């Protein structure tokens, strides 16, 4: 894959290479954060000095289906020893699917000084770079979030999406084609989406999240991405866009691609996604 | 006869003594390290695998096979194509140790929520569904044998 700077991204500074991370392991202004789909990966070995942010135990409210409050985010940020000036570099498994999710949650609280390590954990491992099993801790800080959780700018809630649908807004369903058509709900005897109805939100285009990633986990170039999202699927970069999947994790990857790599000015991630929409009474569905 | 295979009961009891997340993770990582012992041999299947053996909902690309033992019980085999799918590998090892060779009637009655006994109740929904999918595939193999 070409160098990040050669891929014509709208905001190439949101990505850093594995070499850049290796060169900055001891930089006190940088905090490396691993976020994974598989909870066993970080304890099995991580980038030296990296801390873990776990989706279930760190970013979600333990009772309400929602993200943590401002207080809890400040406690988390303080625990991993960052300040608002710290550059947080996320990486993880699954082509950085969970890493983009963690970055998205950090942005809800105004921590915009955040980047993704291109290629994620897989690329680091494939390059034979060092992994450590040493426990990592930093001196706690007194982090003050820039603002309370912002549920409007990068996040869409169910009623926002309903209005968006009624206005024929641009939607991207990043699930697999079988999930998009609702076919998966009819596979007998296997765990499904946890939704009563199968299908997709009316008007949504089906662009599986993984199409934005190369085999090695790196992001495709801007030209390749435009070919997929715009030439093939007809997205208009200027239109407000909502991405969704099952619970908002895969769609955060596509949100990242559209917002930063392609520079769409108005993209929101609907984290309620299909587990909310497919269970909601009275909302419209297409198959 | 108990409703639950004896070795499965023992495994669940072993895990019930674990009190911390770190201890649980270490134990599961150790189990995942034995995955080669349960990986499907070429005499059973070779890549590309028949999609009928793929575990639905498992993001780690797990596959399950069952081989009939001489005594009529089943030996379960697995593969996990994602080299980073440690949880799926650990689950496969647990299922082989707990259910291979157990009475088929008991295997057919195993509930998928045993995943929570091993991975804890705080596991994410997606991960839990994938792991439960592996259990369901094993159970489905046992049911299929019972119904033929």
PDB file of N, CA and C in Angstrom, chain A residues 119-167:
ATOM      1  N   UNK A 119      -3.904   0.226   9.272  1.00  0.00           N
ATOM      2  CA  UNK A 119      -3.593  -1.205   9.251  1.00  0.00           C
ATOM      3  C   UNK A 119      -3.840  -1.905  10.572  1.00  0.00           C
ATOM      4  N   UNK A 120      -3.923  -1.109  11.640  1.00  0.00           N
ATOM      5  CA  UNK A 120      -4.299  -1.667  12.935  1.00  0.00           C
ATOM      6  C   UNK A 120      -3.348  -2.720  13.465  1.00  0.00           C
ATOM      7  N   UNK A 121      -3.887  -3.510  14.351  1.00  0.00           N
ATOM      8  CA  UNK A 121      -3.090  -4.527  15.041  1.00  0.00           C
ATOM      9  C   UNK A 121      -2.478  -5.549  14.062  1.00  0.00           C
ATOM     10  N   UNK A 122      -3.283  -5.918  13.064  1.00  0.00           N
ATOM     11  CA  UNK A 122      -2.816  -6.941  12.113  1.00  0.00           C
ATOM     12  C   UNK A 122      -1.526  -6.500  11.418  1.00  0.00           C
ATOM     13  N   UNK A 123      -1.497  -5.261  10.968  1.00  0.00           N
ATOM     14  CA  UNK A 123      -0.320  -4.785  10.231  1.00  0.00           C
ATOM     15  C   UNK A 123       0.896  -4.753  11.160  1.00  0.00           C
ATOM     16  N   UNK A 124       0.670  -4.302  12.383  1.00  0.00           N
ATOM     17  CA  UNK A 124       1.771  -4.250  13.361  1.00  0.00           C
ATOM     18  C   UNK A 124       2.342  -5.655  13.573  1.00  0.00           C
ATOM     19  N   UNK A 125       1.439  -6.614  13.746  1.00  0.00           N
ATOM     20  CA  UNK A 125       1.870  -8.004  13.988  1.00  0.00           C
ATOM     21  C   UNK A 125       2.529  -8.576  12.735  1.00  0.00           C
ATOM     22  N   UNK A 126       1.911  -8.351  11.567  1.00  0.00           N
ATOM     23  CA  UNK A 126       2.456  -8.904  10.325  1.00  0.00           C
ATOM     24  C   UNK A 126       3.841  -8.358  10.013  1.00  0.00           C
ATOM     25  N   UNK A 127       4.105  -7.163  10.480  1.00  0.00           N
ATOM     26  CA  UNK A 127       5.433  -6.577  10.245  1.00  0.00           C
ATOM     27  C   UNK A 127       6.462  -7.072  11.259  1.00  0.00           C
ATOM     28  N   UNK A 128       6.016  -7.949  12.142  1.00  0.00           N
ATOM     29  CA  UNK A 128       6.944  -8.518  13.113  1.00  0.00           C
ATOM     30  C   UNK A 128       7.383  -7.546  14.195  1.00  0.00           C
ATOM     31  N   UNK A 129       6.563  -6.546  14.423  1.00  0.00           N
ATOM     32  CA  UNK A 129       6.927  -5.548  15.439  1.00  0.00           C
ATOM     33  C   UNK A 129       6.662  -6.093  16.834  1.00  0.00           C
ATOM     34  N   UNK A 130       7.281  -5.446  17.798  1.00  0.00           N
ATOM     35  CA  UNK A 130       7.259  -5.943  19.173  1.00  0.00           C
ATOM     36  C   UNK A 130       5.862  -5.874  19.806  1.00  0.00           C
ATOM     37  N   UNK A 131       5.530  -6.933  20.529  1.00  0.00           N
ATOM     38  CA  UNK A 131       4.332  -6.934  21.369  1.00  0.00           C
ATOM     39  C   UNK A 131       4.772  -7.161  22.801  1.00  0.00           C
ATOM     40  N   UNK A 132       4.050  -6.571  23.724  1.00  0.00           N
ATOM     41  CA  UNK A 132       4.410  -6.698  25.136  1.00  0.00           C
ATOM     42  C   UNK A 132       3.211  -7.210  25.929  1.00  0.00           C
ATOM     43  N   UNK A 133       3.485  -8.005  26.945  1.00  0.00           N
ATOM     44  CA  UNK A 133       2.393  -8.432  27.843  1.00  0.00           C
ATOM     45  C   UNK A 133       2.495  -7.718  29.189  1.00  0.00           C
ATOM     46  N   UNK A 134       3.383  -6.758  29.253  1.00  0.00           N
ATOM     47  CA  UNK A 134       3.556  -6.021  30.518  1.00  0.00           C
ATOM     48  C   UNK A 134       2.344  -5.142  30.799  1.00  0.00           C
ATOM     49  N   UNK A 135       1.956  -5.123  32.056  1.00  0.00           N
ATOM     50  CA  UNK A 135       0.858  -4.247  32.458  1.00  0.00           C
ATOM     51  C   UNK A 135       1.312  -2.791  32.288  1.00  0.00           C
ATOM     52  N   UNK A 136       0.409  -1.967  31.782  1.00  0.00           N
ATOM     53  CA  UNK A 136       0.758  -0.573  31.500  1.00  0.00           C
ATOM     54  C   UNK A 136      -0.086   0.344  32.369  1.00  0.00           C
ATOM     55  N   UNK A 137       0.564   1.294  33.009  1.00  0.00           N
ATOM     56  CA  UNK A 137      -0.215   2.305  33.729  1.00  0.00           C
ATOM     57  C   UNK A 137       0.539   3.631  33.670  1.00  0.00           C
ATOM     58  N   UNK A 138      -0.215   4.692  33.688  1.00  0.00           N
ATOM     59  CA  UNK A 138       0.368   6.034  33.651  1.00  0.00           C
ATOM     60  C   UNK A 138      -0.165   6.813  34.849  1.00  0.00           C
ATOM     61  N   UNK A 139       0.585   7.827  35.211  1.00  0.00           N
ATOM     62  CA  UNK A 139       0.124   8.679  36.310  1.00  0.00           C
ATOM     63  C   UNK A 139      -1.210   9.300  35.913  1.00  0.00           C
ATOM     64  N   UNK A 140      -2.162   9.198  36.792  1.00  0.00           N
ATOM     65  CA  UNK A 140      -3.502   9.702  36.473  1.00  0.00           C
ATOM     66  C   UNK A 140      -3.478  11.219  36.329  1.00  0.00           C
ATOM     67  N   UNK A 141      -4.317  11.695  35.413  1.00  0.00           N
ATOM     68  CA  UNK A 141      -4.450  13.143  35.206  1.00  0.00           C
ATOM     69  C   UNK A 141      -5.799  13.598  35.775  1.00  0.00           C
ATOM     70  N   UNK A 142      -6.058  14.868  35.666  1.00  0.00           N
ATOM     71  CA  UNK A 142      -7.360  15.429  36.047  1.00  0.00           C
ATOM     72  C   UNK A 142      -8.009  15.954  34.762  1.00  0.00           C
ATOM     73  N   UNK A 143      -8.445  15.044  33.922  1.00  0.00           N
ATOM     74  CA  UNK A 143      -8.938  15.416  32.591  1.00  0.00           C
ATOM     75  C   UNK A 143     -10.264  16.175  32.704  1.00  0.00           C
ATOM     76  N   UNK A 144     -10.349  17.268  31.992  1.00  0.00           N
ATOM     77  CA  UNK A 144     -11.613  18.009  31.901  1.00  0.00           C
ATOM     78  C   UNK A 144     -12.068  17.986  30.442  1.00  0.00           C
ATOM     79  N   UNK A 145     -13.219  17.411  30.198  1.00  0.00           N
ATOM     80  CA  UNK A 145     -13.716  17.315  28.818  1.00  0.00           C
ATOM     81  C   UNK A 145     -14.054  18.702  28.277  1.00  0.00           C
ATOM     82  N   UNK A 146     -13.920  18.847  26.975  1.00  0.00           N
ATOM     83  CA  UNK A 146     -14.206  20.131  26.329  1.00  0.00           C
ATOM     84  C   UNK A 146     -15.674  20.517  26.506  1.00  0.00           C
ATOM     85  N   UNK A 147     -16.523  19.531  26.553  1.00  0.00           N
ATOM     86  CA  UNK A 147     -17.954  19.788  26.717  1.00  0.00           C
ATOM     87  C   UNK A 147     -18.652  18.494  27.113  1.00  0.00           C
ATOM     88  N   UNK A 148     -19.911  18.616  27.469  1.00  0.00           N
ATOM     89  CA  UNK A 148     -20.708  17.426  27.765  1.00  0.00           C
ATOM     90  C   UNK A 148     -20.844  16.607  26.469  1.00  0.00           C
ATOM     91  N   UNK A 149     -21.329  15.390  26.597  1.00  0.00           N
ATOM     92  CA  UNK A 149     -21.426  14.536  25.413  1.00  0.00           C
ATOM     93  C   UNK A 149     -22.276  15.207  24.334  1.00  0.00           C
ATOM     94  N   UNK A 150     -21.716  15.326  23.152  1.00  0.00           N
ATOM     95  CA  UNK A 150     -22.408  15.961  22.038  1.00  0.00           C
ATOM     96  C   UNK A 150     -23.108  14.879  21.225  1.00  0.00           C
ATOM     97  N   UNK A 151     -24.421  14.806  21.346  1.00  0.00           N
ATOM     98  CA  UNK A 151     -25.187  13.768  20.644  1.00  0.00           C
ATOM     99  C   UNK A 151     -25.750  14.260  19.310  1.00  0.00           C
ATOM    100  N   UNK A 152     -25.276  15.397  18.850  1.00  0.00           N
ATOM    101  CA  UNK A 152     -25.845  15.982  17.628  1.00  0.00           C
ATOM    102  C   UNK A 152     -24.889  15.985  16.435  1.00  0.00           C
ATOM    103  N   UNK A 153     -23.617  16.260  16.697  1.00  0.00           N
ATOM    104  CA  UNK A 153     -22.705  16.512  15.571  1.00  0.00           C
ATOM    105  C   UNK A 153     -22.296  15.235  14.833  1.00  0.00           C
ATOM    106  N   UNK A 154     -21.802  14.271  15.586  1.00  0.00           N
ATOM    107  CA  UNK A 154     -21.322  13.037  14.957  1.00  0.00           C
ATOM    108  C   UNK A 154     -22.254  11.857  15.211  1.00  0.00           C
ATOM    109  N   UNK A 155     -23.269  12.068  16.021  1.00  0.00           N
ATOM    110  CA  UNK A 155     -24.158  10.975  16.419  1.00  0.00           C
ATOM    111  C   UNK A 155     -25.595  11.267  15.984  1.00  0.00           C
ATOM    112  N   UNK A 156     -26.298  10.249  15.529  1.00  0.00           N
ATOM    113  CA  UNK A 156     -27.719  10.379  15.207  1.00  0.00           C
ATOM    114  C   UNK A 156     -28.510   9.441  16.118  1.00  0.00           C
ATOM    115  N   UNK A 157     -29.575   9.967  16.693  1.00  0.00           N
ATOM    116  CA  UNK A 157     -30.471   9.140  17.502  1.00  0.00           C
ATOM    117  C   UNK A 157     -31.683   8.746  16.645  1.00  0.00           C
ATOM    118  N   UNK A 158     -32.487   7.850  17.160  1.00  0.00           N
ATOM    119  CA  UNK A 158     -33.569   7.277  16.362  1.00  0.00           C
ATOM    120  C   UNK A 158     -34.472   8.337  15.724  1.00  0.00           C
ATOM    121  N   UNK A 159     -34.874   9.325  16.531  1.00  0.00           N
ATOM    122  CA  UNK A 159     -35.789  10.337  15.979  1.00  0.00           C
ATOM    123  C   UNK A 159     -35.104  11.203  14.922  1.00  0.00           C
ATOM    124  N   UNK A 160     -33.793  11.407  15.107  1.00  0.00           N
ATOM    125  CA  UNK A 160     -33.038  12.132  14.069  1.00  0.00           C
ATOM    126  C   UNK A 160     -33.089  11.354  12.757  1.00  0.00           C
ATOM    127  N   UNK A 161     -32.925  10.039  12.885  1.00  0.00           N
ATOM    128  CA  UNK A 161     -32.895   9.200  11.686  1.00  0.00           C
ATOM    129  C   UNK A 161     -34.274   9.174  11.025  1.00  0.00           C
ATOM    130  N   UNK A 162     -35.313   9.125  11.856  1.00  0.00           N
ATOM    131  CA  UNK A 162     -36.676   9.131  11.316  1.00  0.00           C
ATOM    132  C   UNK A 162     -36.910  10.399  10.488  1.00  0.00           C
ATOM    133  N   UNK A 163     -36.497  11.533  11.019  1.00  0.00           N
ATOM    134  CA  UNK A 163     -36.636  12.796  10.264  1.00  0.00           C
ATOM    135  C   UNK A 163     -35.795  12.751   8.991  1.00  0.00           C
ATOM    136  N   UNK A 164     -34.625  12.177   9.123  1.00  0.00           N
ATOM    137  CA  UNK A 164     -33.709  12.068   7.978  1.00  0.00           C
ATOM    138  C   UNK A 164     -34.348  11.217   6.867  1.00  0.00           C
ATOM    139  N   UNK A 165     -35.002  10.149   7.273  1.00  0.00           N
ATOM    140  CA  UNK A 165     -35.672   9.266   6.301  1.00  0.00           C
ATOM    141  C   UNK A 165     -36.824  10.010   5.643  1.00  0.00           C
ATOM    142  N   UNK A 166     -37.592  10.712   6.474  1.00  0.00           N
ATOM    143  CA  UNK A 166     -38.754  11.440   5.932  1.00  0.00           C
ATOM    144  C   UNK A 166     -38.323  12.522   4.943  1.00  0.00           C
ATOM    145  N   UNK A 167     -37.102  13.019   5.133  1.00  0.00           N
ATOM    146  CA  UNK A 167     -36.575  14.046   4.222  1.00  0.00           C
ATOM    147  C   UNK A 167     -35.788  13.421   3.069  1.00  0.00           C
TER     148      UNK A 167
END
